[in-house]
PDB file of C-alpha atoms and ligand atoms in Angstrom:
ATOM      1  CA  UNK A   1     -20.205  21.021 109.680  1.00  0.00           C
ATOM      2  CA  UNK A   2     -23.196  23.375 108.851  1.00  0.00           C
ATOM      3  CA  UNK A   3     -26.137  22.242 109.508  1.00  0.00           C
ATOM      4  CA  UNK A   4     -29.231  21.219 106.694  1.00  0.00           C
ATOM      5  CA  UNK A   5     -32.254  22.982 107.932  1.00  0.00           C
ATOM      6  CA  UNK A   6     -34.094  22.983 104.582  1.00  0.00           C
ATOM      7  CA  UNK A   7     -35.240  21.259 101.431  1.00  0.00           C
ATOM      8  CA  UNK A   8     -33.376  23.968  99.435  1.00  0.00           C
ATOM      9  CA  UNK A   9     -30.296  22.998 102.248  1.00  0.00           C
ATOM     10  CA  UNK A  10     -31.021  19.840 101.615  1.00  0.00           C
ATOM     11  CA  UNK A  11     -30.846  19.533  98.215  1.00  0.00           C
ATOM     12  CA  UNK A  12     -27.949  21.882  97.569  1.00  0.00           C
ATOM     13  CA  UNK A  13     -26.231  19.128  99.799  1.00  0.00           C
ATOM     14  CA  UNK A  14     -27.184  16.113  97.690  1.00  0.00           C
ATOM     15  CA  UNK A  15     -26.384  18.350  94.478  1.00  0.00           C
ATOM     16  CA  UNK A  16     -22.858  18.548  95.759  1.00  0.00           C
ATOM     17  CA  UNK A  17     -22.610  15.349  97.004  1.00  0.00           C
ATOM     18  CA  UNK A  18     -23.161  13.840  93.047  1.00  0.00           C
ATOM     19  CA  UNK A  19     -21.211  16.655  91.797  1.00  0.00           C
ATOM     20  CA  UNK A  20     -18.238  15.363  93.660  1.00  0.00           C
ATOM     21  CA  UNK A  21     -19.551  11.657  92.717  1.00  0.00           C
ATOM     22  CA  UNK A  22     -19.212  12.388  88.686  1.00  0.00           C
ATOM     23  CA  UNK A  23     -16.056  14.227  89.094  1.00  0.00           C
ATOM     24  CA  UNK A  24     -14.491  10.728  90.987  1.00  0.00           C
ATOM     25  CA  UNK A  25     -16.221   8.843  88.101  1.00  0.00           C
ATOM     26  CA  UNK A  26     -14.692  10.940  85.480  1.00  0.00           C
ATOM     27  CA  UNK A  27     -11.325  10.433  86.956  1.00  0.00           C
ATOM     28  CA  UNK A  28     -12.109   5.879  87.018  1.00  0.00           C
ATOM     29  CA  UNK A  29     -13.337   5.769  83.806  1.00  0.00           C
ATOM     30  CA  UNK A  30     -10.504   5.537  82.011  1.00  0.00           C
ATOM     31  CA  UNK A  31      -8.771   3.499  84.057  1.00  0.00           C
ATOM     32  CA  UNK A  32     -11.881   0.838  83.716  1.00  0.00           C
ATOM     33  CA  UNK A  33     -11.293   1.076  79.999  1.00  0.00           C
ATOM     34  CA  UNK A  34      -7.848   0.362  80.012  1.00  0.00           C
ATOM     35  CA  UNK A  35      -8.413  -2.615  82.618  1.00  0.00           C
ATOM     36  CA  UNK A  36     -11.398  -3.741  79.404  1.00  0.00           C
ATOM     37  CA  UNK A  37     -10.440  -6.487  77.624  1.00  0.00           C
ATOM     38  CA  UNK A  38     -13.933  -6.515  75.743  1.00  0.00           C
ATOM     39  CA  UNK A  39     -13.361  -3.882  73.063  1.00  0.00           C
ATOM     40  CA  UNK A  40     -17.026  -3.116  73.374  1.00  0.00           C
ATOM     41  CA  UNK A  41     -17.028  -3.010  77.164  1.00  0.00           C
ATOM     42  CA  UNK A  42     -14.171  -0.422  76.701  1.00  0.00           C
ATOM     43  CA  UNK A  43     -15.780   1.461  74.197  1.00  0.00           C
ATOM     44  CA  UNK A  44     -18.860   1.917  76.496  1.00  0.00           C
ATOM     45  CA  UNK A  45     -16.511   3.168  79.476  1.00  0.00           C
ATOM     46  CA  UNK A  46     -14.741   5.709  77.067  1.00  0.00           C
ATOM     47  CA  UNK A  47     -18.142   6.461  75.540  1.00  0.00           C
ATOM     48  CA  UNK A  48     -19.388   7.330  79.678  1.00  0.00           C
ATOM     49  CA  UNK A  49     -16.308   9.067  80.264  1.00  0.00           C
ATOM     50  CA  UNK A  50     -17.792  11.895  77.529  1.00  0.00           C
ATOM     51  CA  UNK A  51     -21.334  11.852  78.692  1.00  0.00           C
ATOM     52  CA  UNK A  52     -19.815  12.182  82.720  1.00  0.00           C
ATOM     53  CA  UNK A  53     -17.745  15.320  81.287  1.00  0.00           C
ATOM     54  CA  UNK A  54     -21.278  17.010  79.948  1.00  0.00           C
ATOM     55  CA  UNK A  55     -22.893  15.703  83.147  1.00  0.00           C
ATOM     56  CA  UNK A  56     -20.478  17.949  85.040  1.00  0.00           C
ATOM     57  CA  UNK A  57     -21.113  20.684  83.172  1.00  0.00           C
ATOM     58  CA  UNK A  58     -24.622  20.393  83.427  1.00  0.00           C
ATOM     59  CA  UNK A  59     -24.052  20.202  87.212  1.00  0.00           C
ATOM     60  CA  UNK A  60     -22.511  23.102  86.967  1.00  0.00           C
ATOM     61  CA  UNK A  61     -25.473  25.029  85.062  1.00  0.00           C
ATOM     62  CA  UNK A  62     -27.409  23.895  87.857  1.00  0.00           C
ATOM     63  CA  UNK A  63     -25.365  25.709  90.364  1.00  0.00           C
ATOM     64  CA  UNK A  64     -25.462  28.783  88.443  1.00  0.00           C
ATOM     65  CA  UNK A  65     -29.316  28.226  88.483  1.00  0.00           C
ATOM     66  CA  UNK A  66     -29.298  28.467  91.819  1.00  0.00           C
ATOM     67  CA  UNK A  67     -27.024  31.409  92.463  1.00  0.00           C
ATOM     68  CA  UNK A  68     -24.206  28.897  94.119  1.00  0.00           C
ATOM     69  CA  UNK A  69     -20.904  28.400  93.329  1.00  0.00           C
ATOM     70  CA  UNK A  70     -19.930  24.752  92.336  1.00  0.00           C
ATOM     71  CA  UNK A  71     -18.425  22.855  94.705  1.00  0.00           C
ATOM     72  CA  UNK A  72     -18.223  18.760  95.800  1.00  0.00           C
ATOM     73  CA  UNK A  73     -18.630  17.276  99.034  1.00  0.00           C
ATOM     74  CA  UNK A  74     -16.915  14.565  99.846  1.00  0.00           C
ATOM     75  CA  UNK A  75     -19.089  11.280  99.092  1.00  0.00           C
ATOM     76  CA  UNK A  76     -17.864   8.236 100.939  1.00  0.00           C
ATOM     77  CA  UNK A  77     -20.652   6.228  99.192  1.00  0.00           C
ATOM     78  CA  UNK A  78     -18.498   6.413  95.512  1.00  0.00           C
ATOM     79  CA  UNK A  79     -15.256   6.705  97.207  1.00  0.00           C
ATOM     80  CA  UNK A  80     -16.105   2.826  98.485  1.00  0.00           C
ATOM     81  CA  UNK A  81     -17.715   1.568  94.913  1.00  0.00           C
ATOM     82  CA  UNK A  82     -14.473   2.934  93.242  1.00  0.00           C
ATOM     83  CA  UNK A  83     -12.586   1.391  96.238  1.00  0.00           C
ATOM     84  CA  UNK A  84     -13.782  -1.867  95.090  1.00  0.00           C
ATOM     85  CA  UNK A  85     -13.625  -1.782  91.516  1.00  0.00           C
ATOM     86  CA  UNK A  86      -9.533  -1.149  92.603  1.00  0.00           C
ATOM     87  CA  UNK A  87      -9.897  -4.167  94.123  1.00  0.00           C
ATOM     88  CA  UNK A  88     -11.663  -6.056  91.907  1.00  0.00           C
ATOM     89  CA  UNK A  89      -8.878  -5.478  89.759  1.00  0.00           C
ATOM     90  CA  UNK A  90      -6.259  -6.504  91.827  1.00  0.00           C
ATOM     91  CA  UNK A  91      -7.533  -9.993  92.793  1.00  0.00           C
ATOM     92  CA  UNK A  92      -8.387 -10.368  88.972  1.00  0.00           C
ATOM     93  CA  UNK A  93      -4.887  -9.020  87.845  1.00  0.00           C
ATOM     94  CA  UNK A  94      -5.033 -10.100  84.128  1.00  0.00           C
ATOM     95  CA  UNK A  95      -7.567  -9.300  81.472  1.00  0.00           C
ATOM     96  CA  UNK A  96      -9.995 -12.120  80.750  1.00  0.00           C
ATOM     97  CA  UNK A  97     -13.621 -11.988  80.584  1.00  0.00           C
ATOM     98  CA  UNK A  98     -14.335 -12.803  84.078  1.00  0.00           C
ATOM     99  CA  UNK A  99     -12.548  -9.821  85.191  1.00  0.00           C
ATOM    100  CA  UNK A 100     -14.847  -7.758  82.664  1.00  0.00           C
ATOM    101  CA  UNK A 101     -18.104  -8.997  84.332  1.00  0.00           C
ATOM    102  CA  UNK A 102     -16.524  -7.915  87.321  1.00  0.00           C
ATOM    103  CA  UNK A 103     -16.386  -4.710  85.592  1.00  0.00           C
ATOM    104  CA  UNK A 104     -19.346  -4.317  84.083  1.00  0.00           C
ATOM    105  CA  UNK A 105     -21.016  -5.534  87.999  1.00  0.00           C
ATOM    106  CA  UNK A 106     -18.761  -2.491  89.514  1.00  0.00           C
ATOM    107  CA  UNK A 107     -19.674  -0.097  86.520  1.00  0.00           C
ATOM    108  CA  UNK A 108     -23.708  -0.746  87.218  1.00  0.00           C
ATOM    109  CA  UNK A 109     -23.175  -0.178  91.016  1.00  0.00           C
ATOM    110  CA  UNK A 110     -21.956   3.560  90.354  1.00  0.00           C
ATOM    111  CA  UNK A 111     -24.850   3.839  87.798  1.00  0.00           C
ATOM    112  CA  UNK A 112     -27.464   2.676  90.353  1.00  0.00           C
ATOM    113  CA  UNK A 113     -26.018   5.383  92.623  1.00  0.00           C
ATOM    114  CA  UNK A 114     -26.304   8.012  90.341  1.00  0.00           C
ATOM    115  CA  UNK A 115     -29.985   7.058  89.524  1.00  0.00           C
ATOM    116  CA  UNK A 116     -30.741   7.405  93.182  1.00  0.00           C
ATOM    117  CA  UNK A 117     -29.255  10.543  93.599  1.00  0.00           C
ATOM    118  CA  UNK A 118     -30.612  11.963  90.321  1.00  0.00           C
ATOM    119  CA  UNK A 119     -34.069  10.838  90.782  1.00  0.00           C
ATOM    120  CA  UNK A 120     -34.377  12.560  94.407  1.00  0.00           C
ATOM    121  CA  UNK A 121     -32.597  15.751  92.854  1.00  0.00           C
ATOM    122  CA  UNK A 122     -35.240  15.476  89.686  1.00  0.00           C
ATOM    123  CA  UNK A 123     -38.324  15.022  92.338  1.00  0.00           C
ATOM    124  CA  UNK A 124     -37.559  17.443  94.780  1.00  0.00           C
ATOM    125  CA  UNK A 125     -36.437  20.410  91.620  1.00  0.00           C
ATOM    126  CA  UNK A 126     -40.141  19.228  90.294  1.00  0.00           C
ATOM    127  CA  UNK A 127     -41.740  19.297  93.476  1.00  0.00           C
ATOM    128  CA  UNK A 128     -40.576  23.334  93.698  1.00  0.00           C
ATOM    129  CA  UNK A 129     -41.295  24.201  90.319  1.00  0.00           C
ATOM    130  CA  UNK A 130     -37.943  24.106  88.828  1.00  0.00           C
ATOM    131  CA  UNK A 131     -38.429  23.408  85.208  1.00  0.00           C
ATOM    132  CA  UNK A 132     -34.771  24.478  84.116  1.00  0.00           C
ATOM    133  CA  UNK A 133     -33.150  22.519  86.607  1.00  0.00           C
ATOM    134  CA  UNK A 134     -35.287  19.253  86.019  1.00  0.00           C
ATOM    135  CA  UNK A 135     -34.719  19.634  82.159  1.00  0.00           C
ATOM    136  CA  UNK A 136     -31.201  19.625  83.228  1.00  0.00           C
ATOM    137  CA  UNK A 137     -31.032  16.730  85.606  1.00  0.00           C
ATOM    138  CA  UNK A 138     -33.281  14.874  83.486  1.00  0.00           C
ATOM    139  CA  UNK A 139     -31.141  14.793  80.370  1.00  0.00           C
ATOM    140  CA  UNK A 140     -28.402  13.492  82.580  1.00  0.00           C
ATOM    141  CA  UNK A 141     -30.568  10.568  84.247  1.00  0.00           C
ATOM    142  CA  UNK A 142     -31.909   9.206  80.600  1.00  0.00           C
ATOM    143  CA  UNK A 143     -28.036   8.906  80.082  1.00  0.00           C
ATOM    144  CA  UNK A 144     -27.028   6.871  83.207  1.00  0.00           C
ATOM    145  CA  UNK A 145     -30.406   4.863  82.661  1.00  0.00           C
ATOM    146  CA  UNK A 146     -29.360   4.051  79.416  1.00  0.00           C
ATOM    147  CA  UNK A 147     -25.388   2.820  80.454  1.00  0.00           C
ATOM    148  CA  UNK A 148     -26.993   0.441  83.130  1.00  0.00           C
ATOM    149  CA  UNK A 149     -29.378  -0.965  80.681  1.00  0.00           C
ATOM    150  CA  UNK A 150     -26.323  -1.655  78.506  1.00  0.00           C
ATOM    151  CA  UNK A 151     -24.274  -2.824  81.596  1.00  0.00           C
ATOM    152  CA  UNK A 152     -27.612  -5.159  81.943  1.00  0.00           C
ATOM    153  CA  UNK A 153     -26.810  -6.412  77.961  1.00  0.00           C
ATOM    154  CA  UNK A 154     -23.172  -7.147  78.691  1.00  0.00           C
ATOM    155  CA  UNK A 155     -23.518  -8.529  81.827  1.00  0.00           C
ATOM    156  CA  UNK A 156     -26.155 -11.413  80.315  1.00  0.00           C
ATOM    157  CA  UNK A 157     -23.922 -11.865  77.528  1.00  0.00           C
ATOM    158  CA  UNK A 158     -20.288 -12.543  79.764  1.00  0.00           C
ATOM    159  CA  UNK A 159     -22.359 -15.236  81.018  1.00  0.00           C
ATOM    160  CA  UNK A 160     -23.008 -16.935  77.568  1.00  0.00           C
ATOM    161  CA  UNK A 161     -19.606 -16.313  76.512  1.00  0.00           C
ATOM    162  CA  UNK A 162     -18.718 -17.942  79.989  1.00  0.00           C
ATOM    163  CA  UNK A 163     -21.460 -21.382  79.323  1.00  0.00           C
ATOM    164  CA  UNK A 164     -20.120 -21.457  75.988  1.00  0.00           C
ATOM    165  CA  UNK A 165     -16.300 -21.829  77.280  1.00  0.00           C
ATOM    166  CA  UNK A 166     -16.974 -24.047  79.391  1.00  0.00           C
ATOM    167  CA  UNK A 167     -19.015 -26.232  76.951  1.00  0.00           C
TER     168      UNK A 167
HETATM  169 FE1   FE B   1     -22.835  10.342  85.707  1.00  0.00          FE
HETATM  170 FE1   FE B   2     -23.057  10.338  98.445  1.00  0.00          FE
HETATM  171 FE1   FE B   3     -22.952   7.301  84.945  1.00  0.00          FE
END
């Protein structure tokens, strides 16, 4: 394994490491959306699925930024949020809309990753001077900011719809 010896190692690293997380992300979407029984909750996952396919690509301007070639790294942190979505799933088998709060909890999870990762990547690009590639990463950030803030929306409302069934 090569080893990181600078902030420009460094950061490469972690640019990777996301790049691999959105492609992973891409690939559950749909599946979430299908599992949806909420029309709306669906529509939001199908809606993400687009915005995750220009966040790749913007990914992949940054690599051209910086000369590099695009390329993932393995990141064990989304592989286990995914892992338990899967799961989630199967000890929820049928639609209802407990099993879409369960959703929308794993769904906020992979945004709160992505807002760590992005906001390091943002700081670090600003910190160097790398107006371009914070542009970039910013654009992508305001969009995963604004899922979990509707994540936050749907959550609060499966529990009303949940009080009000069991009124
Ligand atoms: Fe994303
Ligand atoms: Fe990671
Ligand atoms: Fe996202």
């Amino acid at each position: 394994m090569p080893s990181i010896k600078s902030l420009d190692d460094l950061f490469l690293h972690t640019l990777k490491d996301v790049y691999y997380a959105e492609r992973q992300i891409l690939k559950a979407l749909p599946k979430m959306a299908r599992a949806a029984q909420d029309p709306a909750l669906r529509d939001s996952f199908q809606l993400h699925r687009e915005q995750t396919q220009q966040q790749i690509e913007r990914l992949q301007q940054v690599f051209e930024e910086l000369g590099k070639r695009a390329q993932g790294v393995t990141c064990e942190a989304i592989n286990g949020l995914i892992e338990e979505c899967d799961e989630l799933l199967e000890m929820a088998p049928e639609p209802s809309p407990v099993r879409d709060a369960g959703l929308v909890a794993s769904a906020q999870a992979v945004e709160h990753y992505e807002i760590a990762r992005y906001g390091t990547l943002i700081a670090w690009a600003r910190g160097s001077g790398q107006k371009q590639i914070v542009r970039l990463l910013e654009e992508t950030l305001a969009e995963e900011k604004k899922t979990d803030a509707l994540l936050s929306e749907m959550a609060e409302r499966s529990t009303n719809q949940e009080a009000r069934g069991a009124a």
